[in-house]
Amino acid sequence: ASDGGEGPSTAFRVDSEGLQRQIDELASFSDSPAPSVTRVLYSDKDVQARRYIKGIMNQLGLAVREDAVGNIFGRWEGSEAVLGAVGTGSHVDAIPFSGKYDGVVGVLGALEAISLLKRSGFQPKRSLDVIMFTSEEPTRFGISCLGSRLMAGIEELAQSLRKVVDNQNVSFLDAAESAGYKMHPEDLQSVFLKKDSYSAFIELHIEQGPILEKEGIPIGIVTAIAAPASITVEFEGNGGHAGAVLMPARNDAGLAAAELALAVEKHVLESGSIDTVGTVGILQLHPGAINSIPSKSHLEIDVRDIDEKRRNDVIEKIRRSATEISKNRGVVLSEFRIINQDPPALSDKSVVEAMEFAAKQLNLEYKKMISRAYHDSLFMARVSPMGMIFIPCYKGLYSIGPSPFSYSHKPEEYASPEDMANGVKVLALTMAKLSLE
Amino acid sequence: ASDGGEGPSTAFRVDSEGLQRQIDELASFSDSPAPSVTRVLYSDKDVQARRYIKGIMNQLGLAVREDAVGNIFGRWEGSEAVLGAVGTGSHVDAIPFSGKYDGVVGVLGALEAISLLKRSGFQPKRSLDVIMFTSEEPTRFGISCLGSRLMAGIEELAQSLRKVVDNQNVSFLDAAESAGYKMHPEDLQSVFLKKDSYSAFIELHIEQGPILEKEGIPIGIVTAIAAPASITVEFEGNGGHAGAVLMPARNDAGLAAAELALAVEKHVLESGSIDTVGTVGILQLHPGAINSIPSKSHLEIDVRDIDEKRRNDVIEKIRRSATEISKNRGVVLSEFRIINQDPPALSDKSVVEAMEFAAKQLNLEYKKMISRAYHDSLFMARVSPMGMIFIPCYKGLYSIGPSPFSYSHKPEEYASPEDMANGVKVLALTMAKLSLE
Ligand SMILES: [Mn+2]
Ligand SMILES: [Mn+2]
Ligand SMILES: [Mn+2]
Ligand SMILES: [Mn+2]
């Protein structure tokens, strides 16, 4: 048979070039220079990206809906539109100086999956929804998976969003309005999904880890999402002049922060499990001058595990260390706040079976695996049977240093057109199957 | 005798209220809200402060001169103007979120000393100069004592100032021009002081330490200035996603920075001398997101001692630690740069004697002491006999935490009107004596 031969491979061909072109175009909406991408919630670039996504949804003939906080839904109505829909989707916001595939593959890839199903002449029974979630990344308001969390009906979030401000003191409500989402505080509850809105939700995403690449396997089928927690900590000391205050008289808030950062690593390693991870991604000193002893420090700590108790034990140890350090160094522990401490999520058996079916049909090797990064699926799992499809994610071309582990959340983030095409096909077939069930 | 009685105490009275009013007015030229002061080299606020100082010089009838980089000189011409002058002065730039006395007391206090001498009918033989030095603080270009260093004739500084840029990539020359100091690069050498321009230089300054306050002594006579050094360090790792990259695969540039910060403290304490101090006042992480492993870190380290060799040994240990940490953690030590490593300065015997004479005349107890902070006097000592007068500097009213050592470089910085008046009187009498020698 020739390349253009008959059979499902002909009819079921992903437009890889078009998808890559869209990914590159979307990456140009960025507040940092290429190849890095910075696209923060409700910024001008975020608004441009939203317009771009809605444009593609319209081109595909999908019915476009936006909720109060800007979660965007593109619906292909099925023949039995009263049934719960099959949802898919991800996010397009990007943390500062990151890459162009995280989240984006799960939105543009989902739209290409819809296009592929349309081109193949498929007719859905349950409606198919592509969702672009608002602010999966916690960059602006410190709240991860903001859109999907709210869709999951978390009442406390609806309350706290009325008051939350970013680090420029701009309120969530004002920021949303500036992006075209003017709302009354009571509208926040309208984002909550009605029960049984979805019979299934599947997210396509780059692995953001080394396993699929290392083992040469094109498809990962996610069986569980690790449980993330985030903590902010602040120490306060007396500061003073770097030359004049002698060492015994100091209570250096910066050194307290340094000790706590190393304690986080220690407690994580003590857990004894490879699945426990902890990171100090933010550490800020005040006033931040070479000749001033730091009088304040601010840390933000991320701790995850697939085992909730083990993760919570690490958090407890970090809390004890923070208290001890504050005592030993004579600094005040002015804040130790757990921002979120979510339970892990398990994939739904029937969704996993549908994904396995799809991969087998397409003759693609797959591996069942754990997602160590959180995703909007973590919260969609609370209101819908959930599953995730991973594709390999290569290390950057420009890796530096002796340890060449360099994957996601960086400009060098990369997924090959072939791997994306495989992911799109598995997603399309999984949705088609679940649509007819 | 009544309060308004006869004798030197009548004629020799400091206008404390006027001085305090000037200090408060100068503090209002600030880029951060009161009570903090932020006044960075060549900023609009710095330009306003300069105008204010020149205004007072003009009011006092001093001949005002500015050199190419904006060191400002107010001269009271003596009867033997060909002789080297007696200089005094300090700086008015202020690091971010600092206080209103550091530097300022040595400029406004010197002008009040001149006023006092004029009011008392004194006639100088050697001319008297009040100098406002440009950028004693390293805030903007990382160069401390920029103005006095250049006055001391350091050729390498004249060369490097042609190219240096701030963290917004604004060049020193462009910044100077924006503040009204347009120059050709060759003009930088014109700042070098001619040999024997000054027969003596005396700086009045708050102690920035606890000793005078604790011992209840109004006047410190400085016999030596500790030798400062500053270092910038950068580590680079591979970064990556905080959830997906497992602990053994990481090379976290932030944890490398945390370890080095604690190593600085350790090596300083190992020196065994109370006079060795080391500070990490700046520690920055990139990209600075809670869910990103730091891929870069930047530290700025300040190390000082009154013993140059002991200080240099500490720097060498810090260098070795940085190398070891980079090896152990698999991060790249992409920079370890000694920005400056200055020798200590000794006060001149005849200037010390003049200060002691003045304090005795005024019946003020004094203590000979070491300056642990550096000052423009450190560099003036290279081109003139030098001495410094310290006054007590109280801890802040708002000190927090168990260790109440809270002095300078903070909004709570404070010197009492009485202590300032004593300092002004000792300075005036010292200058008068040296002017006649
Ligand atoms: Mn992400
Ligand atoms: Mn993502
Ligand atoms: Mn200072
Ligand atoms: Mn000073």
mmCIF file with all atom_site columns, N, CA, C and O in Angstrom, chain A residues 328-365:
data_model
loop_
_atom_site.group_PDB
_atom_site.id
_atom_site.type_symbol
_atom_site.label_atom_id
_atom_site.label_alt_id
_atom_site.label_comp_id
_atom_site.label_asym_id
_atom_site.label_entity_id
_atom_site.label_seq_id
_atom_site.pdbx_PDB_ins_code
_atom_site.Cartn_x
_atom_site.Cartn_y
_atom_site.Cartn_z
_atom_site.occupancy
_atom_site.B_iso_or_equiv
_atom_site.pdbx_formal_charge
_atom_site.auth_seq_id
_atom_site.auth_comp_id
_atom_site.auth_asym_id
_atom_site.auth_atom_id
_atom_site.pdbx_PDB_model_num
ATOM 1   N N  . ASN A 1 328 ? 15.667  29.320 66.922 1.00 0.00 ? 328 ASN A N  1
ATOM 2   C CA . ASN A 1 328 ? 17.137  29.317 66.969 1.00 0.00 ? 328 ASN A CA 1
ATOM 3   C C  . ASN A 1 328 ? 17.745  30.627 66.483 1.00 0.00 ? 328 ASN A C  1
ATOM 4   O O  . ASN A 1 328 ? 18.777  31.059 66.969 1.00 0.00 ? 328 ASN A O  1
ATOM 5   N N  . ARG A 1 329 ? 17.122  31.223 65.490 1.00 0.00 ? 329 ARG A N  1
ATOM 6   C CA . ARG A 1 329 ? 17.703  32.424 64.892 1.00 0.00 ? 329 ARG A CA 1
ATOM 7   C C  . ARG A 1 329 ? 17.102  33.712 65.448 1.00 0.00 ? 329 ARG A C  1
ATOM 8   O O  . ARG A 1 329 ? 17.480  34.796 65.022 1.00 0.00 ? 329 ARG A O  1
ATOM 9   N N  . GLY A 1 330 ? 16.159  33.588 66.356 1.00 0.00 ? 330 GLY A N  1
ATOM 10  C CA . GLY A 1 330 ? 15.565  34.797 66.919 1.00 0.00 ? 330 GLY A CA 1
ATOM 11  C C  . GLY A 1 330 ? 14.804  35.613 65.901 1.00 0.00 ? 330 GLY A C  1
ATOM 12  O O  . GLY A 1 330 ? 14.714  36.843 66.015 1.00 0.00 ? 330 GLY A O  1
ATOM 13  N N  . VAL A 1 331 ? 14.255  34.956 64.882 1.00 0.00 ? 331 VAL A N  1
ATOM 14  C CA . VAL A 1 331 ? 13.405  35.666 63.919 1.00 0.00 ? 331 VAL A CA 1
ATOM 15  C C  . VAL A 1 331 ? 11.951  35.286 64.208 1.00 0.00 ? 331 VAL A C  1
ATOM 16  O O  . VAL A 1 331 ? 11.681  34.280 64.854 1.00 0.00 ? 331 VAL A O  1
ATOM 17  N N  . VAL A 1 332 ? 11.045  36.113 63.738 1.00 0.00 ? 332 VAL A N  1
ATOM 18  C CA . VAL A 1 332 ? 9.626   35.838 63.919 1.00 0.00 ? 332 VAL A CA 1
ATOM 19  C C  . VAL A 1 332 ? 9.106   35.071 62.703 1.00 0.00 ? 332 VAL A C  1
ATOM 20  O O  . VAL A 1 332 ? 9.353   35.464 61.565 1.00 0.00 ? 332 VAL A O  1
ATOM 21  N N  . LEU A 1 333 ? 8.414   33.974 62.954 1.00 0.00 ? 333 LEU A N  1
ATOM 22  C CA . LEU A 1 333 ? 7.739   33.247 61.870 1.00 0.00 ? 333 LEU A CA 1
ATOM 23  C C  . LEU A 1 333 ? 6.384   33.924 61.707 1.00 0.00 ? 333 LEU A C  1
ATOM 24  O O  . LEU A 1 333 ? 5.403   33.550 62.345 1.00 0.00 ? 333 LEU A O  1
ATOM 25  N N  . SER A 1 334 ? 6.353   34.957 60.868 1.00 0.00 ? 334 SER A N  1
ATOM 26  C CA . SER A 1 334 ? 5.142   35.779 60.820 1.00 0.00 ? 334 SER A CA 1
ATOM 27  C C  . SER A 1 334 ? 4.057   35.175 59.942 1.00 0.00 ? 334 SER A C  1
ATOM 28  O O  . SER A 1 334 ? 2.906   35.596 60.005 1.00 0.00 ? 334 SER A O  1
ATOM 29  N N  . GLU A 1 335 ? 4.423   34.195 59.142 1.00 0.00 ? 335 GLU A N  1
ATOM 30  C CA . GLU A 1 335 ? 3.391   33.487 58.372 1.00 0.00 ? 335 GLU A CA 1
ATOM 31  C C  . GLU A 1 335 ? 3.843   32.071 58.062 1.00 0.00 ? 335 GLU A C  1
ATOM 32  O O  . GLU A 1 335 ? 4.989   31.841 57.688 1.00 0.00 ? 335 GLU A O  1
ATOM 33  N N  . PHE A 1 336 ? 2.919   31.128 58.252 1.00 0.00 ? 336 PHE A N  1
ATOM 34  C CA . PHE A 1 336 ? 3.095   29.763 57.737 1.00 0.00 ? 336 PHE A CA 1
ATOM 35  C C  . PHE A 1 336 ? 1.711   29.357 57.286 1.00 0.00 ? 336 PHE A C  1
ATOM 36  O O  . PHE A 1 336 ? 0.868   28.977 58.083 1.00 0.00 ? 336 PHE A O  1
ATOM 37  N N  . ARG A 1 337 ? 1.458   29.523 55.989 1.00 0.00 ? 337 ARG A N  1
ATOM 38  C CA . ARG A 1 337 ? 0.092   29.376 55.514 1.00 0.00 ? 337 ARG A CA 1
ATOM 39  C C  . ARG A 1 337 ? 0.041   28.307 54.430 1.00 0.00 ? 337 ARG A C  1
ATOM 40  O O  . ARG A 1 337 ? 0.784   28.346 53.458 1.00 0.00 ? 337 ARG A O  1
ATOM 41  N N  . ILE A 1 338 ? -0.819  27.337 54.639 1.00 0.00 ? 338 ILE A N  1
ATOM 42  C CA . ILE A 1 338 ? -1.033  26.310 53.618 1.00 0.00 ? 338 ILE A CA 1
ATOM 43  C C  . ILE A 1 338 ? -2.081  26.838 52.656 1.00 0.00 ? 338 ILE A C  1
ATOM 44  O O  . ILE A 1 338 ? -3.243  27.025 53.017 1.00 0.00 ? 338 ILE A O  1
ATOM 45  N N  . ILE A 1 339 ? -1.642  27.155 51.435 1.00 0.00 ? 339 ILE A N  1
ATOM 46  C CA . ILE A 1 339 ? -2.525  27.762 50.435 1.00 0.00 ? 339 ILE A CA 1
ATOM 47  C C  . ILE A 1 339 ? -3.489  26.720 49.897 1.00 0.00 ? 339 ILE A C  1
ATOM 48  O O  . ILE A 1 339 ? -4.678  26.973 49.739 1.00 0.00 ? 339 ILE A O  1
ATOM 49  N N  . ASN A 1 340 ? -2.982  25.564 49.569 1.00 0.00 ? 340 ASN A N  1
ATOM 50  C CA . ASN A 1 340 ? -3.868  24.462 49.195 1.00 0.00 ? 340 ASN A CA 1
ATOM 51  C C  . ASN A 1 340 ? -3.183  23.151 49.527 1.00 0.00 ? 340 ASN A C  1
ATOM 52  O O  . ASN A 1 340 ? -1.955  23.078 49.624 1.00 0.00 ? 340 ASN A O  1
ATOM 53  N N  . GLN A 1 341 ? -3.980  22.140 49.730 1.00 0.00 ? 341 GLN A N  1
ATOM 54  C CA . GLN A 1 341 ? -3.491  20.846 50.191 1.00 0.00 ? 341 GLN A CA 1
ATOM 55  C C  . GLN A 1 341 ? -4.503  19.837 49.652 1.00 0.00 ? 341 GLN A C  1
ATOM 56  O O  . GLN A 1 341 ? -5.339  19.328 50.374 1.00 0.00 ? 341 GLN A O  1
ATOM 57  N N  . ASP A 1 342 ? -4.420  19.601 48.335 1.00 0.00 ? 342 ASP A N  1
ATOM 58  C CA . ASP A 1 342 ? -5.463  18.843 47.668 1.00 0.00 ? 342 ASP A CA 1
ATOM 59  C C  . ASP A 1 342 ? -5.233  17.338 47.767 1.00 0.00 ? 342 ASP A C  1
ATOM 60  O O  . ASP A 1 342 ? -4.095  16.877 47.791 1.00 0.00 ? 342 ASP A O  1
ATOM 61  N N  . PRO A 1 343 ? -6.332  16.564 47.783 1.00 0.00 ? 343 PRO A N  1
ATOM 62  C CA . PRO A 1 343 ? -6.176  15.107 47.722 1.00 0.00 ? 343 PRO A CA 1
ATOM 63  C C  . PRO A 1 343 ? -5.819  14.676 46.300 1.00 0.00 ? 343 PRO A C  1
ATOM 64  O O  . PRO A 1 343 ? -6.107  15.379 45.340 1.00 0.00 ? 343 PRO A O  1
ATOM 65  N N  . PRO A 1 344 ? -5.188  13.522 46.149 1.00 0.00 ? 344 PRO A N  1
ATOM 66  C CA . PRO A 1 344 ? -4.890  13.013 44.812 1.00 0.00 ? 344 PRO A CA 1
ATOM 67  C C  . PRO A 1 344 ? -6.184  12.578 44.114 1.00 0.00 ? 344 PRO A C  1
ATOM 68  O O  . PRO A 1 344 ? -7.224  12.459 44.759 1.00 0.00 ? 344 PRO A O  1
ATOM 69  N N  . ALA A 1 345 ? -6.110  12.355 42.818 1.00 0.00 ? 345 ALA A N  1
ATOM 70  C CA . ALA A 1 345 ? -7.293  11.920 42.064 1.00 0.00 ? 345 ALA A CA 1
ATOM 71  C C  . ALA A 1 345 ? -6.969  10.615 41.345 1.00 0.00 ? 345 ALA A C  1
ATOM 72  O O  . ALA A 1 345 ? -5.850  10.428 40.860 1.00 0.00 ? 345 ALA A O  1
ATOM 73  N N  . LEU A 1 346 ? -7.945  9.744  41.273 1.00 0.00 ? 346 LEU A N  1
ATOM 74  C CA . LEU A 1 346 ? -7.785  8.498  40.525 1.00 0.00 ? 346 LEU A CA 1
ATOM 75  C C  . LEU A 1 346 ? -8.554  8.602  39.214 1.00 0.00 ? 346 LEU A C  1
ATOM 76  O O  . LEU A 1 346 ? -9.651  9.157  39.165 1.00 0.00 ? 346 LEU A O  1
ATOM 77  N N  . SER A 1 347 ? -7.983  8.053  38.158 1.00 0.00 ? 347 SER A N  1
ATOM 78  C CA . SER A 1 347 ? -8.691  8.009  36.884 1.00 0.00 ? 347 SER A CA 1
ATOM 79  C C  . SER A 1 347 ? -9.856  7.019  36.991 1.00 0.00 ? 347 SER A C  1
ATOM 80  O O  . SER A 1 347 ? -9.840  6.086  37.794 1.00 0.00 ? 347 SER A O  1
ATOM 81  N N  . ASP A 1 348 ? -10.857 7.246  36.161 1.00 0.00 ? 348 ASP A N  1
ATOM 82  C CA . ASP A 1 348 ? -12.034 6.367  36.149 1.00 0.00 ? 348 ASP A CA 1
ATOM 83  C C  . ASP A 1 348 ? -11.724 5.116  35.316 1.00 0.00 ? 348 ASP A C  1
ATOM 84  O O  . ASP A 1 348 ? -11.127 5.195  34.248 1.00 0.00 ? 348 ASP A O  1
ATOM 85  N N  . LYS A 1 349 ? -12.172 3.970  35.823 1.00 0.00 ? 349 LYS A N  1
ATOM 86  C CA . LYS A 1 349 ? -11.869 2.691  35.164 1.00 0.00 ? 349 LYS A CA 1
ATOM 87  C C  . LYS A 1 349 ? -12.386 2.671  33.716 1.00 0.00 ? 349 LYS A C  1
ATOM 88  O O  . LYS A 1 349 ? -11.680 2.257  32.797 1.00 0.00 ? 349 LYS A O  1
ATOM 89  N N  . SER A 1 350 ? -13.611 3.127  33.497 1.00 0.00 ? 350 SER A N  1
ATOM 90  C CA . SER A 1 350 ? -14.180 3.036  32.142 1.00 0.00 ? 350 SER A CA 1
ATOM 91  C C  . SER A 1 350 ? -13.460 3.987  31.184 1.00 0.00 ? 350 SER A C  1
ATOM 92  O O  . SER A 1 350 ? -13.316 3.680  30.003 1.00 0.00 ? 350 SER A O  1
ATOM 93  N N  . VAL A 1 351 ? -13.003 5.137  31.692 1.00 0.00 ? 351 VAL A N  1
ATOM 94  C CA . VAL A 1 351 ? -12.251 6.069  30.835 1.00 0.00 ? 351 VAL A CA 1
ATOM 95  C C  . VAL A 1 351 ? -10.887 5.463  30.492 1.00 0.00 ? 351 VAL A C  1
ATOM 96  O O  . VAL A 1 351 ? -10.421 5.535  29.351 1.00 0.00 ? 351 VAL A O  1
ATOM 97  N N  . VAL A 1 352 ? -10.240 4.856  31.503 1.00 0.00 ? 352 VAL A N  1
ATOM 98  C CA . VAL A 1 352 ? -8.957  4.201  31.247 1.00 0.00 ? 352 VAL A CA 1
ATOM 99  C C  . VAL A 1 352 ? -9.132  3.096  30.197 1.00 0.00 ? 352 VAL A C  1
ATOM 100 O O  . VAL A 1 352 ? -8.329  2.977  29.255 1.00 0.00 ? 352 VAL A O  1
ATOM 101 N N  . GLU A 1 353 ? -10.197 2.343  30.308 1.00 0.00 ? 353 GLU A N  1
ATOM 102 C CA . GLU A 1 353 ? -10.439 1.267  29.335 1.00 0.00 ? 353 GLU A CA 1
ATOM 103 C C  . GLU A 1 353 ? -10.640 1.840  27.925 1.00 0.00 ? 353 GLU A C  1
ATOM 104 O O  . GLU A 1 353 ? -10.161 1.271  26.941 1.00 0.00 ? 353 GLU A O  1
ATOM 105 N N  . ALA A 1 354 ? -11.347 2.953  27.851 1.00 0.00 ? 354 ALA A N  1
ATOM 106 C CA . ALA A 1 354 ? -11.561 3.575  26.531 1.00 0.00 ? 354 ALA A CA 1
ATOM 107 C C  . ALA A 1 354 ? -10.245 4.059  25.936 1.00 0.00 ? 354 ALA A C  1
ATOM 108 O O  . ALA A 1 354 ? -9.989  3.908  24.730 1.00 0.00 ? 354 ALA A O  1
ATOM 109 N N  . MET A 1 355 ? -9.378  4.616  26.776 1.00 0.00 ? 355 MET A N  1
ATOM 110 C CA . MET A 1 355 ? -8.071  5.087  26.285 1.00 0.00 ? 355 MET A CA 1
ATOM 111 C C  . MET A 1 355 ? -7.222  3.896  25.835 1.00 0.00 ? 355 MET A C  1
ATOM 112 O O  . MET A 1 355 ? -6.548  3.956  24.799 1.00 0.00 ? 355 MET A O  1
ATOM 113 N N  . GLU A 1 356 ? -7.253  2.806  26.609 1.00 0.00 ? 356 GLU A N  1
ATOM 114 C CA . GLU A 1 356 ? -6.492  1.613  26.231 1.00 0.00 ? 356 GLU A CA 1
ATOM 115 C C  . GLU A 1 356 ? -7.019  1.045  24.912 1.00 0.00 ? 356 GLU A C  1
ATOM 116 O O  . GLU A 1 356 ? -6.241  0.656  24.036 1.00 0.00 ? 356 GLU A O  1
ATOM 117 N N  . PHE A 1 357 ? -8.336  1.026  24.793 1.00 0.00 ? 357 PHE A N  1
ATOM 118 C CA . PHE A 1 357 ? -8.952  0.559  23.556 1.00 0.00 ? 357 PHE A CA 1
ATOM 119 C C  . PHE A 1 357 ? -8.439  1.381  22.370 1.00 0.00 ? 357 PHE A C  1
ATOM 120 O O  . PHE A 1 357 ? -8.043  0.844  21.335 1.00 0.00 ? 357 PHE A O  1
ATOM 121 N N  . ALA A 1 358 ? -8.450  2.702  22.544 1.00 0.00 ? 358 ALA A N  1
ATOM 122 C CA . ALA A 1 358 ? -8.037  3.597  21.454 1.00 0.00 ? 358 ALA A CA 1
ATOM 123 C C  . ALA A 1 358 ? -6.576  3.350  21.072 1.00 0.00 ? 358 ALA A C  1
ATOM 124 O O  . ALA A 1 358 ? -6.234  3.247  19.886 1.00 0.00 ? 358 ALA A O  1
ATOM 125 N N  . ALA A 1 359 ? -5.706  3.251  22.070 1.00 0.00 ? 359 ALA A N  1
ATOM 126 C CA . ALA A 1 359 ? -4.283  3.048  21.788 1.00 0.00 ? 359 ALA A CA 1
ATOM 127 C C  . ALA A 1 359 ? -4.074  1.719  21.047 1.00 0.00 ? 359 ALA A C  1
ATOM 128 O O  . ALA A 1 359 ? -3.293  1.644  20.082 1.00 0.00 ? 359 ALA A O  1
ATOM 129 N N  . LYS A 1 360 ? -4.786  0.687  21.483 1.00 0.00 ? 360 LYS A N  1
ATOM 130 C CA . LYS A 1 360 ? -4.654  -0.632 20.821 1.00 0.00 ? 360 LYS A CA 1
ATOM 131 C C  . LYS A 1 360 ? -5.141  -0.560 19.375 1.00 0.00 ? 360 LYS A C  1
ATOM 132 O O  . LYS A 1 360 ? -4.485  -1.073 18.467 1.00 0.00 ? 360 LYS A O  1
ATOM 133 N N  . GLN A 1 361 ? -6.281  0.088  19.180 1.00 0.00 ? 361 GLN A N  1
ATOM 134 C CA . GLN A 1 361 ? -6.826  0.230  17.826 1.00 0.00 ? 361 GLN A CA 1
ATOM 135 C C  . GLN A 1 361 ? -5.811  0.883  16.897 1.00 0.00 ? 361 GLN A C  1
ATOM 136 O O  . GLN A 1 361 ? -5.726  0.553  15.725 1.00 0.00 ? 361 GLN A O  1
ATOM 137 N N  . LEU A 1 362 ? -5.088  1.853  17.449 1.00 0.00 ? 362 LEU A N  1
ATOM 138 C CA . LEU A 1 362 ? -4.130  2.634  16.648 1.00 0.00 ? 362 LEU A CA 1
ATOM 139 C C  . LEU A 1 362 ? -2.753  1.980  16.631 1.00 0.00 ? 362 LEU A C  1
ATOM 140 O O  . LEU A 1 362 ? -1.807  2.530  16.074 1.00 0.00 ? 362 LEU A O  1
ATOM 141 N N  . ASN A 1 363 ? -2.680  0.817  17.291 1.00 0.00 ? 363 ASN A N  1
ATOM 142 C CA . ASN A 1 363 ? -1.425  0.068  17.307 1.00 0.00 ? 363 ASN A CA 1
ATOM 143 C C  . ASN A 1 363 ? -0.290  0.868  17.952 1.00 0.00 ? 363 ASN A C  1
ATOM 144 O O  . ASN A 1 363 ? 0.854   0.819  17.508 1.00 0.00 ? 363 ASN A O  1
ATOM 145 N N  . LEU A 1 364 ? -0.625  1.607  18.994 1.00 0.00 ? 364 LEU A N  1
ATOM 146 C CA . LEU A 1 364 ? 0.377   2.426  19.690 1.00 0.00 ? 364 LEU A CA 1
ATOM 147 C C  . LEU A 1 364 ? 0.682   1.821  21.058 1.00 0.00 ? 364 LEU A C  1
ATOM 148 O O  . LEU A 1 364 ? -0.250  1.548  21.840 1.00 0.00 ? 364 LEU A O  1
ATOM 149 N N  . GLU A 1 365 ? 1.956   1.627  21.328 1.00 0.00 ? 365 GLU A N  1
ATOM 150 C CA . GLU A 1 365 ? 2.349   1.117  22.634 1.00 0.00 ? 365 GLU A CA 1
ATOM 151 C C  . GLU A 1 365 ? 1.992   2.154  23.701 1.00 0.00 ? 365 GLU A C  1
ATOM 152 O O  . GLU A 1 365 ? 2.104   3.353  23.460 1.00 0.00 ? 365 GLU A O  1
#
